[in-house]
Short mmCIF file of C-alpha atoms in Angstrom, two decimals:
data_model
loop_
_atom_site.label_atom_id
_atom_site.label_comp_id
_atom_site.label_asym_id
_atom_site.label_seq_id
_atom_site.Cartn_x
_atom_site.Cartn_y
_atom_site.Cartn_z
CA UNK A 93 -104.45 -8.73 41.72
CA UNK A 94 -106.19 -7.41 44.95
CA UNK A 95 -102.97 -6.34 46.01
CA UNK A 96 -102.00 -4.30 42.67
CA UNK A 97 -105.51 -2.66 42.76
CA UNK A 98 -105.12 -1.78 46.22
CA UNK A 99 -101.61 -0.47 45.88
CA UNK A 100 -102.82 1.76 43.02
CA UNK A 101 -105.82 2.88 44.78
CA UNK A 102 -103.62 3.93 47.85
CA UNK A 103 -101.49 6.00 45.50
CA UNK A 104 -104.01 7.68 43.82
CA UNK A 105 -105.98 8.09 47.18
CA UNK A 106 -102.59 10.09 48.57
CA UNK A 107 -103.07 12.59 45.49
CA UNK A 108 -106.76 12.90 46.03
CA UNK A 109 -106.59 13.35 50.00
CA UNK A 110 -104.27 16.09 49.37
CA UNK A 111 -106.56 18.27 47.73
CA UNK A 112 -105.58 17.09 44.19
CA UNK A 113 -101.94 18.93 44.19
CA UNK A 114 -99.27 17.01 42.54
CA UNK A 115 -97.01 15.30 44.42
CA UNK A 116 -93.51 16.39 44.31
CA UNK A 117 -90.00 14.84 45.33
CA UNK A 118 -86.90 17.27 45.80
CA UNK A 119 -84.04 15.04 45.96
CA UNK A 120 -81.36 16.11 48.21
CA UNK A 121 -79.39 18.29 46.31
CA UNK A 122 -75.31 17.98 46.40
CA UNK A 123 -72.60 20.32 46.24
CA UNK A 124 -71.23 22.81 48.28
CA UNK A 125 -74.14 25.57 49.51
CA UNK A 126 -76.84 23.25 47.69
CA UNK A 127 -78.87 23.06 50.82
CA UNK A 128 -79.63 26.94 50.34
CA UNK A 129 -80.76 26.44 46.44
CA UNK A 130 -82.83 23.41 47.87
CA UNK A 131 -84.53 25.33 50.57
CA UNK A 132 -85.63 27.89 48.01
CA UNK A 133 -87.31 25.09 45.76
CA UNK A 134 -89.02 23.71 48.23
CA UNK A 135 -90.32 26.98 50.04
CA UNK A 136 -91.01 28.19 46.42
CA UNK A 137 -93.34 24.90 45.67
CA UNK A 138 -94.61 23.91 48.88
CA UNK A 139 -98.15 25.49 48.41
CA UNK A 140 -98.51 24.24 45.00
CA UNK A 141 -97.84 20.55 45.58
CA UNK A 142 -97.67 17.92 48.18
CA UNK A 143 -93.88 17.47 49.03
CA UNK A 144 -92.87 13.72 49.52
CA UNK A 145 -90.42 13.91 52.64
CA UNK A 146 -86.73 13.03 51.75
CA UNK A 147 -86.56 10.06 54.04
CA UNK A 148 -89.27 8.37 52.16
CA UNK A 149 -87.18 9.12 48.69
CA UNK A 150 -84.06 7.89 50.30
CA UNK A 151 -85.67 4.56 51.75
CA UNK A 152 -87.33 4.11 48.76
CA UNK A 153 -83.99 4.47 46.70
CA UNK A 154 -82.13 2.39 48.87
CA UNK A 155 -84.55 -0.40 48.47
CA UNK A 156 -84.68 -0.34 45.03
CA UNK A 157 -81.34 -0.17 44.47
CA UNK A 158 -81.40 3.12 42.59
CA UNK A 159 -78.91 5.54 43.81
CA UNK A 160 -77.88 7.38 40.46
CA UNK A 161 -79.81 10.10 39.13
CA UNK A 162 -80.75 8.43 35.54
CA UNK A 163 -83.93 8.39 34.15
CA UNK A 164 -84.72 4.71 35.06
CA UNK A 165 -83.76 5.09 38.41
CA UNK A 166 -85.71 8.55 39.05
CA UNK A 167 -88.69 6.97 37.72
CA UNK A 168 -88.63 3.69 39.53
CA UNK A 169 -87.98 5.50 42.87
CA UNK A 170 -91.11 8.35 41.91
CA UNK A 171 -93.35 5.21 41.13
CA UNK A 172 -92.70 3.75 44.67
CA UNK A 173 -93.28 7.08 46.53
CA UNK A 174 -95.97 8.33 44.15
CA UNK A 175 -94.42 11.38 42.92
CA UNK A 176 -95.45 13.05 39.83
CA UNK A 177 -92.65 15.50 39.69
CA UNK A 178 -89.29 15.14 40.76
CA UNK A 179 -86.71 18.09 40.87
CA UNK A 180 -82.78 17.53 41.24
CA UNK A 181 -79.90 19.70 41.73
CA UNK A 182 -76.24 20.02 42.00
CA UNK A 183 -73.86 22.94 42.86
CA UNK A 184 -70.72 22.06 40.47
CA UNK A 185 -67.22 23.52 39.26
CA UNK A 186 -67.04 23.72 35.49
CA UNK A 187 -63.43 24.55 34.86
CA UNK A 188 -62.91 27.95 36.67
CA UNK A 189 -66.51 28.80 37.31
CA UNK A 190 -69.10 27.55 39.53
CA UNK A 191 -72.72 26.39 38.37
CA UNK A 192 -76.07 25.44 39.74
CA UNK A 193 -77.79 23.10 37.86
CA UNK A 194 -81.37 22.14 38.82
CA UNK A 195 -83.50 19.67 36.52
CA UNK A 196 -87.28 19.55 36.67
CA UNK A 197 -88.22 15.83 35.61
CA UNK A 198 -91.51 14.16 34.89
CA UNK A 199 -92.20 11.28 37.62
CA UNK A 200 -93.37 8.60 35.48
CA UNK A 201 -90.68 8.64 32.92
CA UNK A 202 -87.66 10.25 34.91
CA UNK A 203 -86.55 12.18 31.98
CA UNK A 204 -85.70 15.90 32.15
CA UNK A 205 -88.52 18.34 31.40
CA UNK A 206 -86.67 21.55 32.20
CA UNK A 207 -82.97 21.86 32.78
CA UNK A 208 -82.14 25.72 34.79
CA UNK A 209 -78.48 26.67 34.88
CA UNK A 210 -77.31 29.42 36.95
CA UNK A 211 -73.56 30.94 36.64
CA UNK A 212 -72.15 31.54 40.44
CA UNK A 213 -69.30 33.39 41.53
CA UNK A 214 -67.82 30.91 43.60
CA UNK A 215 -69.97 28.12 45.55
CA UNK A 216 -72.09 30.82 46.70
CA UNK A 217 -75.60 31.20 45.90
CA UNK A 218 -76.42 35.28 46.06
CA UNK A 219 -79.82 36.60 46.65
CA UNK A 220 -80.29 37.18 43.22
CA UNK A 221 -79.68 33.91 41.88
CA UNK A 222 -81.87 32.53 44.90
CA UNK A 223 -84.79 34.84 43.65
CA UNK A 224 -84.48 33.87 40.04
CA UNK A 225 -84.11 30.50 40.76
CA UNK A 226 -87.61 30.55 42.72
CA UNK A 227 -89.37 32.23 39.68
CA UNK A 228 -87.93 29.79 36.88
CA UNK A 229 -88.63 26.79 39.07
CA UNK A 230 -91.99 27.82 39.63
CA UNK A 231 -92.66 28.28 35.64
CA UNK A 232 -90.95 25.03 35.05
CA UNK A 233 -93.25 23.18 37.67
CA UNK A 234 -96.32 25.04 36.31
CA UNK A 235 -95.46 24.06 32.58
CA UNK A 236 -94.75 20.27 33.68
CA UNK A 237 -97.91 20.02 35.78
CA UNK A 238 -100.41 22.09 33.61
CA UNK A 239 -99.39 22.24 29.95
CA UNK A 240 -102.43 23.00 28.65
CA UNK A 241 -103.47 25.87 31.21
CA UNK A 242 -100.18 27.71 30.46
CA UNK A 243 -101.18 27.70 26.75
CA UNK A 244 -104.36 29.48 27.03
CA UNK A 245 -102.77 31.90 30.00
CA UNK A 246 -99.76 33.37 28.11
CA UNK A 247 -100.82 35.68 25.57
CA UNK A 248 -99.74 35.46 22.00
CA UNK A 249 -97.56 38.13 20.70
CA UNK A 250 -99.36 39.82 17.70
CA UNK A 251 -97.74 38.50 14.24
CA UNK A 252 -94.75 40.92 12.97
CA UNK A 253 -95.49 41.93 9.33
CA UNK A 254 -92.52 43.30 7.33
CA UNK A 255 -92.12 46.97 6.97
CA UNK A 256 -92.49 46.50 3.34
CA UNK A 257 -95.68 45.10 3.59
CA UNK A 258 -97.15 47.88 5.35
CA UNK A 259 -95.94 50.88 3.57
CA UNK A 260 -96.63 51.49 -0.05
CA UNK A 261 -94.16 50.75 -2.99
CA UNK A 262 -92.49 54.22 -3.60
CA UNK A 263 -92.03 54.68 -7.66
CA UNK A 264 -88.27 54.88 -8.47
CA UNK A 265 -87.66 58.00 -10.62
CA UNK A 266 -86.41 57.29 -14.18
CA UNK A 267 -83.52 59.08 -15.25
CA UNK A 268 -84.25 61.47 -18.05
CA UNK A 269 -82.09 62.49 -20.70
#
């Protein structure tokens, strides 16, 4: 029992020592030019989260025999390294087109909370895609880490009333004979 309590305190202590930043694991992206997208994600989120080193993720995945990106494998490895959020990515060919697919996952369950897809012209990540990726991955991360704060921060659009409710009904002329 003491070992379990000590290991649980060790995981919590890491998050508190990092200034209450959530821990993030960026699983090595796969595919041609995927490293460029991976670097964009890390650059975008390094100030918002404590990033678990990829070597720690790889060692834990090997130790737990969890090489795939299934929800169970992601959850097991995330629990082992103490990651609250896990991001996976792949650059793949879809027929004649190329696509960058990023998954923002919950570390406890391993389930995908947000999937970001970007069509590519060939296996190259353009500056436009990179800037859009940075913006959207930050939003997805924030919505996963602080779902309550985003609900209060985003202004709600005013309710649209149908035009018939705002304009008085016009009497229809009756035909006279």
